[in-house]
Tab-separated table of C-alpha atoms in Angstrom:
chain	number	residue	atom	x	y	z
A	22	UNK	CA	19.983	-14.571	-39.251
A	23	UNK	CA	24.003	-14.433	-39.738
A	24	UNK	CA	25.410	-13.367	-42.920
A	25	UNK	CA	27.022	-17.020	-43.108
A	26	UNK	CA	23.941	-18.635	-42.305
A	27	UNK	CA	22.555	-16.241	-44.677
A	28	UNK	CA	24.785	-17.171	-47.847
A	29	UNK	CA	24.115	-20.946	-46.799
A	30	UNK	CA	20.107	-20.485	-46.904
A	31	UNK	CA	20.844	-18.932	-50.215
A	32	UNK	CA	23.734	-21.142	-52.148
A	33	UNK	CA	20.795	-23.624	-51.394
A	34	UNK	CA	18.351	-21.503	-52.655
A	35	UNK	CA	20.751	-21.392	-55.960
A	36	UNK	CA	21.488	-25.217	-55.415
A	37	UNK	CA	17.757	-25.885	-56.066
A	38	UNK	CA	17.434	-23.898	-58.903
A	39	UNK	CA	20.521	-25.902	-60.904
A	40	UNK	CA	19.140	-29.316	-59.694
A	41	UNK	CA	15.541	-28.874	-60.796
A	42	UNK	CA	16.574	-27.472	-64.140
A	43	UNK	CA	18.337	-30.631	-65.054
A	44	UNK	CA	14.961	-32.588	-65.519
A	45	UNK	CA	13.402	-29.920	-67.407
A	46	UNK	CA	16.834	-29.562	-70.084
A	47	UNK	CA	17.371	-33.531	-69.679
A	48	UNK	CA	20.372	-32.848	-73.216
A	49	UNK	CA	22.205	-31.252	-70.877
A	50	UNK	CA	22.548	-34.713	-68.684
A	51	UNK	CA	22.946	-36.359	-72.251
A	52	UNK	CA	25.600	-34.618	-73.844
A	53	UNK	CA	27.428	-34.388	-70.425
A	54	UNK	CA	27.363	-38.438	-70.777
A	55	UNK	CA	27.928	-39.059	-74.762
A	56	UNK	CA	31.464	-37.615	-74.550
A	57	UNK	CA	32.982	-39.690	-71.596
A	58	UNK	CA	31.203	-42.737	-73.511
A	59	UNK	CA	32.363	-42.056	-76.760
A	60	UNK	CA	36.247	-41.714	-75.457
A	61	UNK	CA	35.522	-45.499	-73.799
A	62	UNK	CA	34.853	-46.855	-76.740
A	63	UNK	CA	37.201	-45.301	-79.452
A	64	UNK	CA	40.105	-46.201	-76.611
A	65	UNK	CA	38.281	-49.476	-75.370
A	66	UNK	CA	37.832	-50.642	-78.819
A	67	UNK	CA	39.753	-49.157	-81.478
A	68	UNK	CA	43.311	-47.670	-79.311
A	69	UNK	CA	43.237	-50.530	-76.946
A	70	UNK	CA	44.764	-53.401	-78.737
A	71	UNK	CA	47.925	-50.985	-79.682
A	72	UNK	CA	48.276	-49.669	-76.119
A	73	UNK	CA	50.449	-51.925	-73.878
A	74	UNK	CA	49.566	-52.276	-69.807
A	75	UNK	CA	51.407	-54.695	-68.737
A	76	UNK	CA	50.400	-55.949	-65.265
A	77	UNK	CA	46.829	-55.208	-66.242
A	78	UNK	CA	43.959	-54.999	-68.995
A	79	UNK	CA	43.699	-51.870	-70.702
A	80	UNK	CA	40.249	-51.426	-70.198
A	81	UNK	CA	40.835	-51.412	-66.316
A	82	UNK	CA	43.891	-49.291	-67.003
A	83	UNK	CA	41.355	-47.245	-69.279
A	84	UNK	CA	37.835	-46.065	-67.037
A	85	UNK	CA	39.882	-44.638	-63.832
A	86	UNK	CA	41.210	-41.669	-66.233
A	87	UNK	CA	37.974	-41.560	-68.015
A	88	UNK	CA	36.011	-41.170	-64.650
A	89	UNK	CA	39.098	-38.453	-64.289
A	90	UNK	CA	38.475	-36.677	-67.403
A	91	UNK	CA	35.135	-36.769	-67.102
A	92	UNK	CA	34.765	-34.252	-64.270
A	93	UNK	CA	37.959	-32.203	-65.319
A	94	UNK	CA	35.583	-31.619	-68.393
A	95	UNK	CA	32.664	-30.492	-66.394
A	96	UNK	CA	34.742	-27.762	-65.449
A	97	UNK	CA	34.026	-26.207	-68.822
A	98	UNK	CA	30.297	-27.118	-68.238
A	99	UNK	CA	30.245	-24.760	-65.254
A	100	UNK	CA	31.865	-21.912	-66.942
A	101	UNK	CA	29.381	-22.252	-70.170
A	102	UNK	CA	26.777	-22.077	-67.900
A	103	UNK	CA	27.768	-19.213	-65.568
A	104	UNK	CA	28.568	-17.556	-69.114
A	105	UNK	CA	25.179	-18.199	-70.127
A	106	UNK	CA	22.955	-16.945	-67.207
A	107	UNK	CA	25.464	-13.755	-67.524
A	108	UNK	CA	24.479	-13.243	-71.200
A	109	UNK	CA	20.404	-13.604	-70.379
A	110	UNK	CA	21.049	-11.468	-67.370
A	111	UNK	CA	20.113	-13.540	-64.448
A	112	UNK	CA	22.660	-12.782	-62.859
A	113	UNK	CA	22.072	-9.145	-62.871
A	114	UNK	CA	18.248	-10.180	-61.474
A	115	UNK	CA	20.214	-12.079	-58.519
A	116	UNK	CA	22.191	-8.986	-57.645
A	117	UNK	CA	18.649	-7.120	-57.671
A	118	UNK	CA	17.511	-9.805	-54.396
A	119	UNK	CA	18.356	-9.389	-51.166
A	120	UNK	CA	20.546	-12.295	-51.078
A	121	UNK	CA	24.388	-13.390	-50.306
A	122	UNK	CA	26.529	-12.532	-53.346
A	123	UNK	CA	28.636	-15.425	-52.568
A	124	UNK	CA	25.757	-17.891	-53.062
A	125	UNK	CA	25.434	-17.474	-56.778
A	126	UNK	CA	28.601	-18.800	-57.410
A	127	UNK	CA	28.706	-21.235	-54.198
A	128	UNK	CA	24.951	-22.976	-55.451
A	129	UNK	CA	26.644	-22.934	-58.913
A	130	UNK	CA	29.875	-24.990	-57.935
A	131	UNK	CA	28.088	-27.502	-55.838
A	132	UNK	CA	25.456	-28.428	-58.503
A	133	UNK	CA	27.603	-29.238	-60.795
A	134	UNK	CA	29.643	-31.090	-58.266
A	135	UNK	CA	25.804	-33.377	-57.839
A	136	UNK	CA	25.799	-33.221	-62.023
A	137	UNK	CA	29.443	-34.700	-62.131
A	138	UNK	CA	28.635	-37.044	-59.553
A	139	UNK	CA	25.509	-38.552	-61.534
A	140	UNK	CA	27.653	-39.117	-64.724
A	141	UNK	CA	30.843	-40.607	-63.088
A	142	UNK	CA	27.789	-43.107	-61.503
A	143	UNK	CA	26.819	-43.629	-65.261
A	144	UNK	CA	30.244	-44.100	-66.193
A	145	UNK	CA	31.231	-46.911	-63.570
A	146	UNK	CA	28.057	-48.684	-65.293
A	147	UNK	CA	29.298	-48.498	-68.713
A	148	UNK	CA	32.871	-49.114	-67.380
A	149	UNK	CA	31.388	-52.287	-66.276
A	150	UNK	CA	29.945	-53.936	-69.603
A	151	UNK	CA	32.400	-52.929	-71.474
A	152	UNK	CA	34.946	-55.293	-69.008
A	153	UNK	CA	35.938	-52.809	-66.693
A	154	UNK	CA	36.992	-55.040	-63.243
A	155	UNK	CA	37.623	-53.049	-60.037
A	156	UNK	CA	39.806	-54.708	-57.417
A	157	UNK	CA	39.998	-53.122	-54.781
A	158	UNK	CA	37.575	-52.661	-51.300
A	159	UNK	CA	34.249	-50.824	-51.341
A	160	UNK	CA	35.978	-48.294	-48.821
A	161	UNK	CA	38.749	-47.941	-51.082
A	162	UNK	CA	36.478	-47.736	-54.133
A	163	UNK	CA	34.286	-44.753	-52.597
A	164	UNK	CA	37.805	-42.581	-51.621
A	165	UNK	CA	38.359	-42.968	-55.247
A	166	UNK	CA	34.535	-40.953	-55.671
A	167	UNK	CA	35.412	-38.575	-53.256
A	168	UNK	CA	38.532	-37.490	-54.892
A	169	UNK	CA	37.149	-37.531	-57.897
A	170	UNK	CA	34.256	-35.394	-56.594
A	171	UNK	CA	36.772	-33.253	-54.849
A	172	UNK	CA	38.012	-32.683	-58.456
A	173	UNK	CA	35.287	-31.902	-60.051
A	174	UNK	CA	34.438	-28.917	-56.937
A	175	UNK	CA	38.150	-27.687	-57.728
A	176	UNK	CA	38.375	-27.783	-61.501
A	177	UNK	CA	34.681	-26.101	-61.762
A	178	UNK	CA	36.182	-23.265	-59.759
A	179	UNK	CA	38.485	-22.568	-62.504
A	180	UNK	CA	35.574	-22.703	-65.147
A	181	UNK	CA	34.028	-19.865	-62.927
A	182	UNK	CA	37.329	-17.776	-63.260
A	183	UNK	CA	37.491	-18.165	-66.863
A	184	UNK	CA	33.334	-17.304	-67.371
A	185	UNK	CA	33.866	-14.470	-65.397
A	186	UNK	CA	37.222	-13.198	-67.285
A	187	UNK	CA	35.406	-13.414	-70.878
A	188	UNK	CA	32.539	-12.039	-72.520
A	189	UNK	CA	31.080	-14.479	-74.417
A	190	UNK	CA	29.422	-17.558	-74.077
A	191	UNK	CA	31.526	-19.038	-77.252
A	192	UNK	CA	35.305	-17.333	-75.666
A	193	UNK	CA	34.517	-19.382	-72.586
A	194	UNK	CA	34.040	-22.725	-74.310
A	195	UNK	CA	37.186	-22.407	-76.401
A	196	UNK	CA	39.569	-21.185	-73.127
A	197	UNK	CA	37.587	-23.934	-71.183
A	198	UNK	CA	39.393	-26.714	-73.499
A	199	UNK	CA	42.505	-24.682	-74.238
A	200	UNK	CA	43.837	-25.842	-70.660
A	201	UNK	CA	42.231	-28.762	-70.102
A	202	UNK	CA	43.055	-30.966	-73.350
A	203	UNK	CA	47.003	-30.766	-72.612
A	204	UNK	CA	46.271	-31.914	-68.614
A	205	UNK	CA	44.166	-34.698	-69.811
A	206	UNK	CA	46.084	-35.839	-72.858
A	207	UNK	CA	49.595	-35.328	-71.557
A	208	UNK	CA	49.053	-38.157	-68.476
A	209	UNK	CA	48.918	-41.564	-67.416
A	210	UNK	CA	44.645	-41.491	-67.890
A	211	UNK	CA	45.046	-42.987	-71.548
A	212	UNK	CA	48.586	-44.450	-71.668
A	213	UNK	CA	51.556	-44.961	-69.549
A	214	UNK	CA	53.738	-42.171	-69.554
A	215	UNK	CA	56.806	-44.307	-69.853
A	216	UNK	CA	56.298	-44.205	-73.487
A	217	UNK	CA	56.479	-40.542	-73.612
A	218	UNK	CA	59.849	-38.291	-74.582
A	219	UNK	CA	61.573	-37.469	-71.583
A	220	UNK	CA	60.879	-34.102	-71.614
A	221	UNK	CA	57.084	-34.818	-71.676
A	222	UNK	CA	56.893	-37.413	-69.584
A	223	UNK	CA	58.699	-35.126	-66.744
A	224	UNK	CA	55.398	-32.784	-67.171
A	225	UNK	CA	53.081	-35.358	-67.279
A	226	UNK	CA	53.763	-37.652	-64.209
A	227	UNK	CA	54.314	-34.316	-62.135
A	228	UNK	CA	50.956	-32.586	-63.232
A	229	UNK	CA	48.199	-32.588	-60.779
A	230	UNK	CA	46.041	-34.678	-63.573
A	231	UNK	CA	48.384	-37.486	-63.568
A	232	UNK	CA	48.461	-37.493	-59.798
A	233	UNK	CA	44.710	-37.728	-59.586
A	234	UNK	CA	44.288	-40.557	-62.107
A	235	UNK	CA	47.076	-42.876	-60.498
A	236	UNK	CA	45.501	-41.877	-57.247
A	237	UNK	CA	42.249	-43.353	-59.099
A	238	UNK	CA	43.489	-46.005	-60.370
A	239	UNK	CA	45.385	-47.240	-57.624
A	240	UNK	CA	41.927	-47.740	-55.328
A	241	UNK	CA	39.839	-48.757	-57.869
A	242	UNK	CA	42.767	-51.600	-58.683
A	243	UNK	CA	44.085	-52.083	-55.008
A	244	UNK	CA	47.502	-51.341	-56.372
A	245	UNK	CA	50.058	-49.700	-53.900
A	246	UNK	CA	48.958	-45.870	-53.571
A	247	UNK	CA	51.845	-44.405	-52.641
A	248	UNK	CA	51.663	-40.606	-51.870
A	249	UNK	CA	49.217	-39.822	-54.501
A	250	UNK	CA	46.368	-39.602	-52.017
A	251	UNK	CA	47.876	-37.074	-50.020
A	252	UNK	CA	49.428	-35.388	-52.854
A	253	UNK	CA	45.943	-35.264	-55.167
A	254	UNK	CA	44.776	-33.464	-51.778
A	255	UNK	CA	47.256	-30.717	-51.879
A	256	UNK	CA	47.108	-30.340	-55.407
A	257	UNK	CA	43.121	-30.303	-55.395
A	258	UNK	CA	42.694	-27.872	-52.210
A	259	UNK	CA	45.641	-25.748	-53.197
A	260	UNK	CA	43.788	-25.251	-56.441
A	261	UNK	CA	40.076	-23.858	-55.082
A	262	UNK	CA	41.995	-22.195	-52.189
A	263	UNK	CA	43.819	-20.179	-54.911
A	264	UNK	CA	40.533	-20.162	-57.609
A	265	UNK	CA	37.527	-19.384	-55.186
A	266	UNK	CA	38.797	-15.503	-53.830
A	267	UNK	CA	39.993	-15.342	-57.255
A	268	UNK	CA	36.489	-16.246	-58.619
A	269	UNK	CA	34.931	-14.012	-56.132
A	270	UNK	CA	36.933	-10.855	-56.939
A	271	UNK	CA	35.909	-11.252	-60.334
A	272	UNK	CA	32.060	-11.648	-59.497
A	273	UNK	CA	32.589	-8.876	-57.290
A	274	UNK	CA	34.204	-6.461	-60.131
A	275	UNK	CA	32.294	-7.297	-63.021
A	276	UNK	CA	28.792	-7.055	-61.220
A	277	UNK	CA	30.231	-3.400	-59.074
């Protein structure tokens, strides 16, 4: 067998191992799904009536950056977990097998990308009852999942590079959020950014959340698109082209 078929038999090997866990820790599938609920309703029900869209509802304006933030998030997910299964030493049992070093974090990665996938389905359910009205074609409607999923695969890489830079499980779930609640907050995913100082709003309709979300939005809502396809492309395979030999030369140094 060839070393890349080789680390493809065993990412799936990993792959398996993630997917059949989730049934037997079913809180981990919870909690992943009470946050991104909880954030619909305080802004569906509480921020909404203050938050002007005009041209649209807020609650459609609303679930595209929630289905946004909800796999950015994830990203912190993937780190926690790498963290943990370094702390209980699995990882060290891995590097004991005759088996691809790339597939540890490779089987990692994509689970969560199947995880992420599951809850965004959840959350276009919700999005749904609570009045949530997508416009636009079914084919435009599933190349808003697969940027979304191609989020989530490039925002989990950088949970990787941050598990494998600290050395506890608790460091990695404070530096997870440390990045991520500016990117998320300082966008279009809750509120126009027209209502934002000048300064900020120069950040936030040029950062590579922002671009994702109105690429979102825009298919869910068959609004005009624009560039934001293309550009939440570049942004999101610029990102794991930079984070993945990054991730790897830290897997590589801190297991020798």
């Amino acid at each position: 067998m060839t070393a890349p078929a080789r680390a493809v038999r065993d990412s799936g090997i990993i792959l398996w191992r993630q997917l059949v866990q989730l049934p037997r820790i079913p809180e981990v599938l919870i909690f992943a799904l009470i946050q991104p609920v909880m954030f619909v309703l305080l802004f569906r029900y509480v921020f909404g009536g203050a938050i002007a869209t005009p041209g649209e509802s807020y609650v459609n304006y609303l679930m595209p950056g929630i289905f946004a933030q909800t796999v950015a998030f994830g990203a912190v997910a993937s780190g926690i977990g790498l963290a943990e299964d370094l702390r209980r030493g699995i990882i060290d049992r891995f590097r004991s097998l005759p088996m691809a070093r790339s597939a540890v974090l490779v089987g990692r990665t994509v689970s969560d990308l199947v995880r992420n996938f599951a809850v965004v389905m959840v959350m276009y359910i919700v999005g749904l009852l609570v009045g949530f009205r997508p416009e636009g074609s079914i084919t435009a409607q599933v190349l808003a999942f697969l940027l979304l999923l191609l989020t989530s695969f490039a925002f989990s890489w950088i949970g990787v590079v941050i598990a494998l830079s600290m050395k506890t499980v608790e460091a990695v779930q404070s530096a997870g959020f440390i990045w991520l609640f500016p990117l998320t907050f300082a966008s279009s995913a809750f509120v126009p950014t027209d209502s934002m100082p000048t300064w900020l709003q120069v950040f936030a309709d040029n950062q590579p959340f922002t671009i994702v979300v109105n690429a979102v939005r825009a298919l869910f809502l068959d609004q005009p698109v624009g560039n934001y396809v293309w550009l939440t492309l570049a942004w999101m395979i610029g990102i794991a082209a930079v984070m993945i030999p990054l991730a790897t030369r830290q897997y590589r140094r801190r297991n020798g």
